[in-house]
Amino acid sequence: MFPQLQILHDTKKQRSKEDVSESLLWTTCQRTLRFSWTADLKQWEGRLGVYASGEEAHALLLEIISGLHSQLFGEREVYYQFLDRFKDLRLQNEPNASMWIAFRKLIIEQFEFIKETYLKDLRANSYINLIRDLLPASGNIVIFGTGNLAESLLEDLDTNQYEIIVYGRSSSRLKHIDKKYQTRCHHLEEYTPISAFHIIASTEFSPTLLKEIVQTNTIVDFRENISNSQGEYKNYHTLEKRFEIANSLKYPEVKERITKDIRNYVKSIYQSKNLSYANN
């Protein structure tokens, strides 16, 4: 397996962007992870996050991509983010590229087993279900953003029920979404206010445009660490507020059970590997 694997997992709101030599960096809106086979990451423990190595690090990564450490317990977006960061093309220029590519392949195989074995009860925990009670019965839905979150939302929205329009800045991402989901896609600059349910699934958004839209439309803002600056409008909903309302989705006892299952699964893999070495 991967006894040399080391991970630093940082979930603080204010996270350091400090470069650590011989490490691979993976950053999302909720966390920063640094991976290494050779660097001594333990010296950065605390300052750059929680440290884990070997079997513990292996289990931690599987827990993370299973959504067990996410604000929305069991969400799927973090797995798509892992796939994006660990694409073969993005790994080829990294030190020890062949090891990272083999590592990625094995982690995907193990996650698929975990998903089918331990995560079946969490399939309802998605970002769209976080706002299900706000969605209209039918009509227009506008999504600002073309990243993994936008794709996760598109996978769960019924195109027969809604007319969905996606706005973004990246031409390549818009083409990808248009081809994959067969929905209307436009550059952000082409947006003109319409009567619709609006979802902000982009890290950046114009405050001026937000103020213009929120006066007459319901908006769900999925950006993190956004205070309700439009608090005077009852139809403006922040991600933080939705997490408060849906706090029961975290299921502490379920998290404890699944975490234990994953750690036992990883332990059995390492024990089996050690036994095979001993017999050779």
PDB file of C-alpha atoms in Angstrom:
ATOM      1  CA  MET A   1       0.000   0.000   0.000  1.00  0.00           C
ATOM      2  CA  PHE A   2       1.241   3.512   0.836  1.00  0.00           C
ATOM      3  CA  PRO A   3       3.222   3.490   4.114  1.00  0.00           C
ATOM      4  CA  GLN A   4       5.220   6.533   2.920  1.00  0.00           C
ATOM      5  CA  LEU A   5       2.145   8.678   2.258  1.00  0.00           C
ATOM      6  CA  GLN A   6       1.885  11.848   4.356  1.00  0.00           C
ATOM      7  CA  ILE A   7      -0.989  14.340   4.470  1.00  0.00           C
ATOM      8  CA  LEU A   8      -1.593  17.735   6.050  1.00  0.00           C
ATOM      9  CA  HIS A   9      -5.319  18.546   6.228  1.00  0.00           C
ATOM     10  CA  ASP A  10      -6.178  22.188   6.953  1.00  0.00           C
ATOM     11  CA  THR A  11      -9.808  23.284   7.375  1.00  0.00           C
ATOM     12  CA  LYS A  12      -9.275  26.672   9.010  1.00  0.00           C
ATOM     13  CA  LYS A  13     -11.124  29.606   7.424  1.00  0.00           C
ATOM     14  CA  GLN A  14      -7.855  31.525   7.059  1.00  0.00           C
ATOM     15  CA  ARG A  15      -5.508  28.963   5.510  1.00  0.00           C
ATOM     16  CA  SER A  16      -1.858  29.450   4.616  1.00  0.00           C
ATOM     17  CA  LYS A  17      -0.839  29.361   0.955  1.00  0.00           C
ATOM     18  CA  GLU A  18       2.745  28.597   1.931  1.00  0.00           C
ATOM     19  CA  ASP A  19       4.577  26.382  -0.523  1.00  0.00           C
ATOM     20  CA  VAL A  20       6.078  23.162   0.844  1.00  0.00           C
ATOM     21  CA  SER A  21       8.727  21.596  -1.373  1.00  0.00           C
ATOM     22  CA  GLU A  22       8.213  18.028  -2.630  1.00  0.00           C
ATOM     23  CA  SER A  23       4.506  18.169  -1.811  1.00  0.00           C
ATOM     24  CA  LEU A  24       1.356  18.081  -3.929  1.00  0.00           C
ATOM     25  CA  LEU A  25      -1.240  20.739  -3.111  1.00  0.00           C
ATOM     26  CA  TRP A  26      -5.017  20.290  -3.346  1.00  0.00           C
ATOM     27  CA  THR A  27      -7.186  23.271  -2.384  1.00  0.00           C
ATOM     28  CA  THR A  28     -10.983  23.526  -2.248  1.00  0.00           C
ATOM     29  CA  CYS A  29     -13.307  26.072  -0.678  1.00  0.00           C
ATOM     30  CA  GLN A  30     -13.515  23.981   2.513  1.00  0.00           C
ATOM     31  CA  ARG A  31      -9.973  22.640   2.896  1.00  0.00           C
ATOM     32  CA  THR A  32      -6.337  22.600   1.857  1.00  0.00           C
ATOM     33  CA  LEU A  33      -4.458  19.313   1.647  1.00  0.00           C
ATOM     34  CA  ARG A  34      -0.753  18.753   1.120  1.00  0.00           C
ATOM     35  CA  PHE A  35       0.477  15.302   0.112  1.00  0.00           C
ATOM     36  CA  SER A  36       4.002  13.951  -0.032  1.00  0.00           C
ATOM     37  CA  TRP A  37       5.944  10.708  -0.324  1.00  0.00           C
ATOM     38  CA  THR A  38       9.317  12.181   0.630  1.00  0.00           C
ATOM     39  CA  ALA A  39       9.056  15.535   2.452  1.00  0.00           C
ATOM     40  CA  ASP A  40       8.821  15.612   6.247  1.00  0.00           C
ATOM     41  CA  LEU A  41       5.343  17.134   6.535  1.00  0.00           C
ATOM     42  CA  LYS A  42       5.150  16.457  10.268  1.00  0.00           C
ATOM     43  CA  GLN A  43       7.283  19.538  10.951  1.00  0.00           C
ATOM     44  CA  TRP A  44       4.361  21.628   9.630  1.00  0.00           C
ATOM     45  CA  GLU A  45       1.762  19.947  11.871  1.00  0.00           C
ATOM     46  CA  GLY A  46      -0.575  22.469  13.479  1.00  0.00           C
ATOM     47  CA  ARG A  47       0.649  25.389  11.413  1.00  0.00           C
ATOM     48  CA  LEU A  48      -0.519  23.884   8.110  1.00  0.00           C
ATOM     49  CA  GLY A  49      -3.127  21.455   9.393  1.00  0.00           C
ATOM     50  CA  VAL A  50      -3.642  18.052  10.970  1.00  0.00           C
ATOM     51  CA  TYR A  51      -0.907  15.548  10.115  1.00  0.00           C
ATOM     52  CA  ALA A  52      -1.428  11.900   9.178  1.00  0.00           C
ATOM     53  CA  SER A  53       0.812   9.278   7.603  1.00  0.00           C
ATOM     54  CA  GLY A  54       0.657   5.772   6.165  1.00  0.00           C
ATOM     55  CA  GLU A  55      -2.518   3.841   6.917  1.00  0.00           C
ATOM     56  CA  GLU A  56      -4.021   6.770   8.856  1.00  0.00           C
ATOM     57  CA  ALA A  57      -3.435   9.178   5.942  1.00  0.00           C
ATOM     58  CA  HIS A  58      -4.874   6.671   3.474  1.00  0.00           C
ATOM     59  CA  ALA A  59      -8.057   6.308   5.554  1.00  0.00           C
ATOM     60  CA  LEU A  60      -8.297  10.085   6.061  1.00  0.00           C
ATOM     61  CA  LEU A  61      -8.299  10.729   2.313  1.00  0.00           C
ATOM     62  CA  LEU A  62     -11.041   8.139   1.742  1.00  0.00           C
ATOM     63  CA  GLU A  63     -13.087   9.743   4.536  1.00  0.00           C
ATOM     64  CA  ILE A  64     -12.649  13.183   2.952  1.00  0.00           C
ATOM     65  CA  ILE A  65     -13.686  12.172  -0.565  1.00  0.00           C
ATOM     66  CA  SER A  66     -16.638  10.277   0.934  1.00  0.00           C
ATOM     67  CA  GLY A  67     -17.898  13.598   2.309  1.00  0.00           C
ATOM     68  CA  LEU A  68     -17.460  12.665   5.979  1.00  0.00           C
ATOM     69  CA  HIS A  69     -15.476  15.839   6.722  1.00  0.00           C
ATOM     70  CA  SER A  70     -17.676  18.178   4.663  1.00  0.00           C
ATOM     71  CA  GLN A  71     -20.109  20.736   6.027  1.00  0.00           C
ATOM     72  CA  LEU A  72     -22.833  18.918   4.109  1.00  0.00           C
ATOM     73  CA  PHE A  73     -22.228  15.429   5.446  1.00  0.00           C
ATOM     74  CA  GLY A  74     -21.920  12.856   2.674  1.00  0.00           C
ATOM     75  CA  GLU A  75     -21.904  15.366  -0.207  1.00  0.00           C
ATOM     76  CA  ARG A  76     -20.481  14.263  -3.550  1.00  0.00           C
ATOM     77  CA  GLU A  77     -18.818  17.422  -4.815  1.00  0.00           C
ATOM     78  CA  VAL A  78     -15.581  16.780  -2.919  1.00  0.00           C
ATOM     79  CA  TYR A  79     -15.099  13.512  -4.824  1.00  0.00           C
ATOM     80  CA  TYR A  80     -15.437  15.343  -8.150  1.00  0.00           C
ATOM     81  CA  GLN A  81     -12.904  17.881  -6.879  1.00  0.00           C
ATOM     82  CA  PHE A  82     -10.505  15.036  -6.085  1.00  0.00           C
ATOM     83  CA  LEU A  83     -10.912  13.636  -9.614  1.00  0.00           C
ATOM     84  CA  ASP A  84     -10.238  17.062 -11.088  1.00  0.00           C
ATOM     85  CA  ARG A  85      -7.068  17.666  -9.053  1.00  0.00           C
ATOM     86  CA  PHE A  86      -5.748  14.154  -9.628  1.00  0.00           C
ATOM     87  CA  LYS A  87      -6.307  14.026 -13.382  1.00  0.00           C
ATOM     88  CA  ASP A  88      -3.463  12.276 -15.182  1.00  0.00           C
ATOM     89  CA  LEU A  89      -2.631  15.436 -17.140  1.00  0.00           C
ATOM     90  CA  ARG A  90      -2.344  17.479 -13.948  1.00  0.00           C
ATOM     91  CA  LEU A  91      -0.124  14.868 -12.300  1.00  0.00           C
ATOM     92  CA  GLN A  92       2.360  14.353 -15.112  1.00  0.00           C
ATOM     93  CA  ASN A  93       4.469  17.371 -14.147  1.00  0.00           C
ATOM     94  CA  GLU A  94       4.502  16.507 -10.446  1.00  0.00           C
ATOM     95  CA  PRO A  95       7.530  14.815  -8.828  1.00  0.00           C
ATOM     96  CA  ASN A  96       6.891  11.057  -8.555  1.00  0.00           C
ATOM     97  CA  ALA A  97       4.162  11.362 -11.201  1.00  0.00           C
ATOM     98  CA  SER A  98       3.898   7.604 -11.778  1.00  0.00           C
ATOM     99  CA  MET A  99       3.285   7.016  -8.062  1.00  0.00           C
ATOM    100  CA  TRP A 100       0.556   9.671  -7.961  1.00  0.00           C
ATOM    101  CA  ILE A 101      -1.183   8.203 -11.016  1.00  0.00           C
ATOM    102  CA  ALA A 102      -1.111   4.691  -9.508  1.00  0.00           C
ATOM    103  CA  PHE A 103      -2.308   6.160  -6.206  1.00  0.00           C
ATOM    104  CA  ARG A 104      -5.219   7.922  -7.922  1.00  0.00           C
ATOM    105  CA  LYS A 105      -6.326   4.737  -9.674  1.00  0.00           C
ATOM    106  CA  LEU A 106      -6.327   2.727  -6.459  1.00  0.00           C
ATOM    107  CA  ILE A 107      -8.135   5.418  -4.446  1.00  0.00           C
ATOM    108  CA  ILE A 108     -10.901   5.560  -7.075  1.00  0.00           C
ATOM    109  CA  GLU A 109     -11.312   1.769  -6.960  1.00  0.00           C
ATOM    110  CA  GLN A 110     -11.469   1.804  -3.170  1.00  0.00           C
ATOM    111  CA  PHE A 111     -13.914   4.712  -3.104  1.00  0.00           C
ATOM    112  CA  GLU A 112     -16.260   2.854  -5.469  1.00  0.00           C
ATOM    113  CA  PHE A 113     -16.255  -0.087  -3.047  1.00  0.00           C
ATOM    114  CA  ILE A 114     -16.871   2.220  -0.071  1.00  0.00           C
ATOM    115  CA  LYS A 115     -19.686   4.033  -1.889  1.00  0.00           C
ATOM    116  CA  GLU A 116     -21.544   0.824  -2.666  1.00  0.00           C
ATOM    117  CA  THR A 117     -20.857  -0.779   0.713  1.00  0.00           C
ATOM    118  CA  TYR A 118     -21.036   2.001   3.312  1.00  0.00           C
ATOM    119  CA  LEU A 119     -22.485   5.163   1.739  1.00  0.00           C
ATOM    120  CA  LYS A 120     -25.803   3.987   0.315  1.00  0.00           C
ATOM    121  CA  ASP A 121     -27.783   5.732   3.061  1.00  0.00           C
ATOM    122  CA  LEU A 122     -26.148   9.075   2.223  1.00  0.00           C
ATOM    123  CA  ARG A 123     -27.250   9.376  -1.390  1.00  0.00           C
ATOM    124  CA  ALA A 124     -29.970  11.836  -0.395  1.00  0.00           C
ATOM    125  CA  ASN A 125     -27.372  14.225   1.028  1.00  0.00           C
ATOM    126  CA  SER A 126     -26.749  16.545  -1.888  1.00  0.00           C
ATOM    127  CA  TYR A 127     -26.585  20.282  -2.383  1.00  0.00           C
ATOM    128  CA  ILE A 128     -29.834  20.248  -4.313  1.00  0.00           C
ATOM    129  CA  ASN A 129     -31.598  18.555  -1.391  1.00  0.00           C
ATOM    130  CA  LEU A 130     -30.203  21.273   0.844  1.00  0.00           C
ATOM    131  CA  ILE A 131     -32.440  23.736  -1.024  1.00  0.00           C
ATOM    132  CA  ARG A 132     -35.225  21.385  -2.135  1.00  0.00           C
ATOM    133  CA  ASP A 133     -37.795  23.176   0.030  1.00  0.00           C
ATOM    134  CA  LEU A 134     -37.007  26.479  -1.713  1.00  0.00           C
ATOM    135  CA  LEU A 135     -37.288  25.260  -5.307  1.00  0.00           C
ATOM    136  CA  PRO A 136     -40.375  26.254  -7.293  1.00  0.00           C
ATOM    137  CA  ALA A 137     -42.645  23.559  -8.710  1.00  0.00           C
ATOM    138  CA  SER A 138     -41.588  24.562 -12.224  1.00  0.00           C
ATOM    139  CA  GLY A 139     -40.224  27.493 -14.204  1.00  0.00           C
ATOM    140  CA  ASN A 140     -36.807  28.996 -14.869  1.00  0.00           C
ATOM    141  CA  ILE A 141     -33.649  28.234 -12.897  1.00  0.00           C
ATOM    142  CA  VAL A 142     -30.515  30.295 -13.504  1.00  0.00           C
ATOM    143  CA  ILE A 143     -27.166  28.886 -12.348  1.00  0.00           C
ATOM    144  CA  PHE A 144     -24.131  31.161 -12.168  1.00  0.00           C
ATOM    145  CA  GLY A 145     -21.015  28.997 -12.369  1.00  0.00           C
ATOM    146  CA  THR A 146     -19.591  26.122 -14.387  1.00  0.00           C
ATOM    147  CA  GLY A 147     -17.529  24.198 -11.825  1.00  0.00           C
ATOM    148  CA  ASN A 148     -18.060  20.944  -9.942  1.00  0.00           C
ATOM    149  CA  LEU A 149     -20.831  22.384  -7.777  1.00  0.00           C
ATOM    150  CA  ALA A 150     -22.772  23.554 -10.825  1.00  0.00           C
ATOM    151  CA  GLU A 151     -22.441  20.091 -12.371  1.00  0.00           C
ATOM    152  CA  SER A 152     -23.595  18.449  -9.144  1.00  0.00           C
ATOM    153  CA  LEU A 153     -26.710  20.642  -9.176  1.00  0.00           C
ATOM    154  CA  LEU A 154     -27.393  19.923 -12.844  1.00  0.00           C
ATOM    155  CA  GLU A 155     -27.225  16.181 -12.242  1.00  0.00           C
ATOM    156  CA  ASP A 156     -30.010  16.432  -9.657  1.00  0.00           C
ATOM    157  CA  LEU A 157     -32.309  18.932 -11.379  1.00  0.00           C
ATOM    158  CA  ASP A 158     -35.105  17.611 -13.576  1.00  0.00           C
ATOM    159  CA  THR A 159     -34.813  19.230 -17.008  1.00  0.00           C
ATOM    160  CA  ASN A 160     -38.396  18.195 -17.756  1.00  0.00           C
ATOM    161  CA  GLN A 161     -39.537  20.193 -14.747  1.00  0.00           C
ATOM    162  CA  TYR A 162     -37.352  23.270 -15.166  1.00  0.00           C
ATOM    163  CA  GLU A 163     -35.940  25.483 -17.899  1.00  0.00           C
ATOM    164  CA  ILE A 164     -32.293  25.710 -16.797  1.00  0.00           C
ATOM    165  CA  ILE A 165     -29.888  28.411 -17.959  1.00  0.00           C
ATOM    166  CA  VAL A 166     -26.197  28.365 -17.028  1.00  0.00           C
ATOM    167  CA  TYR A 167     -23.985  31.463 -17.058  1.00  0.00           C
ATOM    168  CA  GLY A 168     -20.210  31.385 -16.702  1.00  0.00           C
ATOM    169  CA  ARG A 169     -16.882  32.885 -17.728  1.00  0.00           C
ATOM    170  CA  SER A 170     -15.090  29.846 -19.173  1.00  0.00           C
ATOM    171  CA  SER A 171     -15.960  29.083 -22.799  1.00  0.00           C
ATOM    172  CA  SER A 172     -14.564  25.551 -22.536  1.00  0.00           C
ATOM    173  CA  ARG A 173     -16.595  24.789 -19.412  1.00  0.00           C
ATOM    174  CA  LEU A 174     -19.754  26.204 -20.981  1.00  0.00           C
ATOM    175  CA  LYS A 175     -19.231  23.980 -24.032  1.00  0.00           C
ATOM    176  CA  HIS A 176     -18.669  20.971 -21.768  1.00  0.00           C
ATOM    177  CA  ILE A 177     -21.871  21.609 -19.798  1.00  0.00           C
ATOM    178  CA  ASP A 178     -23.877  22.297 -22.952  1.00  0.00           C
ATOM    179  CA  LYS A 179     -22.750  18.988 -24.462  1.00  0.00           C
ATOM    180  CA  LYS A 180     -23.123  16.901 -21.293  1.00  0.00           C
ATOM    181  CA  TYR A 181     -26.409  18.278 -19.942  1.00  0.00           C
ATOM    182  CA  GLN A 182     -27.945  19.768 -23.097  1.00  0.00           C
ATOM    183  CA  THR A 183     -28.938  22.930 -21.290  1.00  0.00           C
ATOM    184  CA  ARG A 184     -28.760  26.569 -22.373  1.00  0.00           C
ATOM    185  CA  CYS A 185     -25.350  28.107 -21.677  1.00  0.00           C
ATOM    186  CA  HIS A 186     -24.226  31.723 -22.010  1.00  0.00           C
ATOM    187  CA  HIS A 187     -21.302  33.913 -21.045  1.00  0.00           C
ATOM    188  CA  LEU A 188     -21.892  35.858 -17.844  1.00  0.00           C
ATOM    189  CA  GLU A 189     -21.660  39.153 -19.727  1.00  0.00           C
ATOM    190  CA  GLU A 190     -24.764  38.135 -21.697  1.00  0.00           C
ATOM    191  CA  TYR A 191     -26.955  37.878 -18.601  1.00  0.00           C
ATOM    192  CA  THR A 192     -30.049  40.049 -18.436  1.00  0.00           C
ATOM    193  CA  PRO A 193     -32.349  39.864 -15.385  1.00  0.00           C
ATOM    194  CA  ILE A 194     -35.299  37.518 -15.799  1.00  0.00           C
ATOM    195  CA  SER A 195     -37.915  36.080 -13.474  1.00  0.00           C
ATOM    196  CA  ALA A 196     -36.266  32.882 -12.221  1.00  0.00           C
ATOM    197  CA  PHE A 197     -34.905  30.966  -9.241  1.00  0.00           C
ATOM    198  CA  HIS A 198     -31.229  31.982  -9.126  1.00  0.00           C
ATOM    199  CA  ILE A 199     -28.328  29.913  -7.780  1.00  0.00           C
ATOM    200  CA  ILE A 200     -24.837  31.356  -7.297  1.00  0.00           C
ATOM    201  CA  ALA A 201     -22.409  28.437  -7.689  1.00  0.00           C
ATOM    202  CA  SER A 202     -19.367  30.560  -8.466  1.00  0.00           C
ATOM    203  CA  THR A 203     -16.695  31.797  -6.064  1.00  0.00           C
ATOM    204  CA  GLU A 204     -16.934  35.356  -7.398  1.00  0.00           C
ATOM    205  CA  PHE A 205     -20.052  37.376  -8.102  1.00  0.00           C
ATOM    206  CA  SER A 206     -20.778  41.043  -8.692  1.00  0.00           C
ATOM    207  CA  PRO A 207     -22.376  42.712  -5.629  1.00  0.00           C
ATOM    208  CA  THR A 208     -24.116  45.144  -7.982  1.00  0.00           C
ATOM    209  CA  LEU A 209     -25.676  42.338 -10.012  1.00  0.00           C
ATOM    210  CA  LEU A 210     -26.642  40.494  -6.826  1.00  0.00           C
ATOM    211  CA  LYS A 211     -28.459  43.533  -5.483  1.00  0.00           C
ATOM    212  CA  GLU A 212     -30.276  43.955  -8.783  1.00  0.00           C
ATOM    213  CA  ILE A 213     -31.449  40.334  -8.937  1.00  0.00           C
ATOM    214  CA  VAL A 214     -32.409  39.877  -5.289  1.00  0.00           C
ATOM    215  CA  GLN A 215     -35.041  42.596  -5.351  1.00  0.00           C
ATOM    216  CA  THR A 216     -37.419  40.496  -7.443  1.00  0.00           C
ATOM    217  CA  ASN A 217     -36.075  36.911  -7.396  1.00  0.00           C
ATOM    218  CA  THR A 218     -35.239  34.141  -4.949  1.00  0.00           C
ATOM    219  CA  ILE A 219     -31.480  33.566  -4.702  1.00  0.00           C
ATOM    220  CA  VAL A 220     -29.466  30.792  -3.083  1.00  0.00           C
ATOM    221  CA  ASP A 221     -25.843  31.856  -2.639  1.00  0.00           C
ATOM    222  CA  PHE A 222     -23.532  28.827  -2.384  1.00  0.00           C
ATOM    223  CA  ARG A 223     -20.405  30.895  -1.797  1.00  0.00           C
ATOM    224  CA  GLU A 224     -18.741  30.191   1.533  1.00  0.00           C
ATOM    225  CA  ASN A 225     -18.224  32.695   4.347  1.00  0.00           C
ATOM    226  CA  ILE A 226     -20.805  35.064   2.884  1.00  0.00           C
ATOM    227  CA  SER A 227     -22.799  37.005   5.447  1.00  0.00           C
ATOM    228  CA  ASN A 228     -26.378  37.885   4.605  1.00  0.00           C
ATOM    229  CA  SER A 229     -25.546  41.318   3.247  1.00  0.00           C
ATOM    230  CA  GLN A 230     -28.944  41.245   1.567  1.00  0.00           C
ATOM    231  CA  GLY A 231     -30.595  40.457   4.899  1.00  0.00           C
ATOM    232  CA  GLU A 232     -33.468  42.817   4.262  1.00  0.00           C
ATOM    233  CA  TYR A 233     -34.662  40.428   1.548  1.00  0.00           C
ATOM    234  CA  LYS A 234     -36.410  37.274   2.726  1.00  0.00           C
ATOM    235  CA  ASN A 235     -35.750  35.603  -0.621  1.00  0.00           C
ATOM    236  CA  TYR A 236     -31.930  35.652  -0.247  1.00  0.00           C
ATOM    237  CA  HIS A 237     -30.485  32.462   1.276  1.00  0.00           C
ATOM    238  CA  THR A 238     -26.827  31.914   2.158  1.00  0.00           C
ATOM    239  CA  LEU A 239     -25.078  28.557   2.303  1.00  0.00           C
ATOM    240  CA  GLU A 240     -24.246  29.100   5.974  1.00  0.00           C
ATOM    241  CA  LYS A 241     -27.914  29.629   6.810  1.00  0.00           C
ATOM    242  CA  ARG A 242     -28.971  26.518   4.885  1.00  0.00           C
ATOM    243  CA  PHE A 243     -26.382  24.483   6.792  1.00  0.00           C
ATOM    244  CA  GLU A 244     -27.879  25.726  10.059  1.00  0.00           C
ATOM    245  CA  ILE A 245     -31.354  24.677   8.952  1.00  0.00           C
ATOM    246  CA  ALA A 246     -30.161  21.291   7.675  1.00  0.00           C
ATOM    247  CA  ASN A 247     -27.795  20.578  10.560  1.00  0.00           C
ATOM    248  CA  SER A 248     -29.527  17.252  11.182  1.00  0.00           C
ATOM    249  CA  LEU A 249     -27.995  15.988   7.914  1.00  0.00           C
ATOM    250  CA  LYS A 250     -24.709  15.546   9.751  1.00  0.00           C
ATOM    251  CA  TYR A 251     -26.016  12.468  11.630  1.00  0.00           C
ATOM    252  CA  PRO A 252     -23.195  12.195  14.227  1.00  0.00           C
ATOM    253  CA  GLU A 253     -23.883   8.525  14.946  1.00  0.00           C
ATOM    254  CA  VAL A 254     -23.892   7.692  11.223  1.00  0.00           C
ATOM    255  CA  LYS A 255     -20.620   9.555  10.713  1.00  0.00           C
ATOM    256  CA  GLU A 256     -19.024   7.640  13.574  1.00  0.00           C
ATOM    257  CA  ARG A 257     -20.168   4.300  12.165  1.00  0.00           C
ATOM    258  CA  ILE A 258     -19.060   4.979   8.580  1.00  0.00           C
ATOM    259  CA  THR A 259     -15.718   6.410   9.709  1.00  0.00           C
ATOM    260  CA  LYS A 260     -15.103   3.251  11.718  1.00  0.00           C
ATOM    261  CA  ASP A 261     -16.098   1.094   8.723  1.00  0.00           C
ATOM    262  CA  ILE A 262     -13.676   2.916   6.409  1.00  0.00           C
ATOM    263  CA  ARG A 263     -10.803   2.722   8.885  1.00  0.00           C
ATOM    264  CA  ASN A 264     -11.380  -0.992   9.438  1.00  0.00           C
ATOM    265  CA  TYR A 265     -11.513  -1.488   5.663  1.00  0.00           C
ATOM    266  CA  VAL A 266      -8.168   0.279   5.191  1.00  0.00           C
ATOM    267  CA  LYS A 267      -6.660  -1.585   8.151  1.00  0.00           C
ATOM    268  CA  SER A 268      -7.662  -4.916   6.596  1.00  0.00           C
ATOM    269  CA  ILE A 269      -5.950  -3.905   3.336  1.00  0.00           C
ATOM    270  CA  TYR A 270      -2.694  -3.061   5.119  1.00  0.00           C
ATOM    271  CA  GLN A 271      -2.827  -6.196   7.264  1.00  0.00           C
ATOM    272  CA  SER A 272      -3.414  -8.324   4.177  1.00  0.00           C
ATOM    273  CA  LYS A 273      -0.500  -6.638   2.410  1.00  0.00           C
ATOM    274  CA  ASN A 274       1.810  -7.130   5.378  1.00  0.00           C
ATOM    275  CA  LEU A 275       0.805 -10.789   5.589  1.00  0.00           C
ATOM    276  CA  SER A 276       1.580 -11.336   1.910  1.00  0.00           C
ATOM    277  CA  TYR A 277       5.016  -9.742   2.400  1.00  0.00           C
ATOM    278  CA  ALA A 278       5.687 -12.006   5.392  1.00  0.00           C
ATOM    279  CA  ASN A 279       4.798 -15.113   3.396  1.00  0.00           C
ATOM    280  CA  ASN A 280       7.130 -14.239   0.505  1.00  0.00           C
TER     281      ASN A 280
END
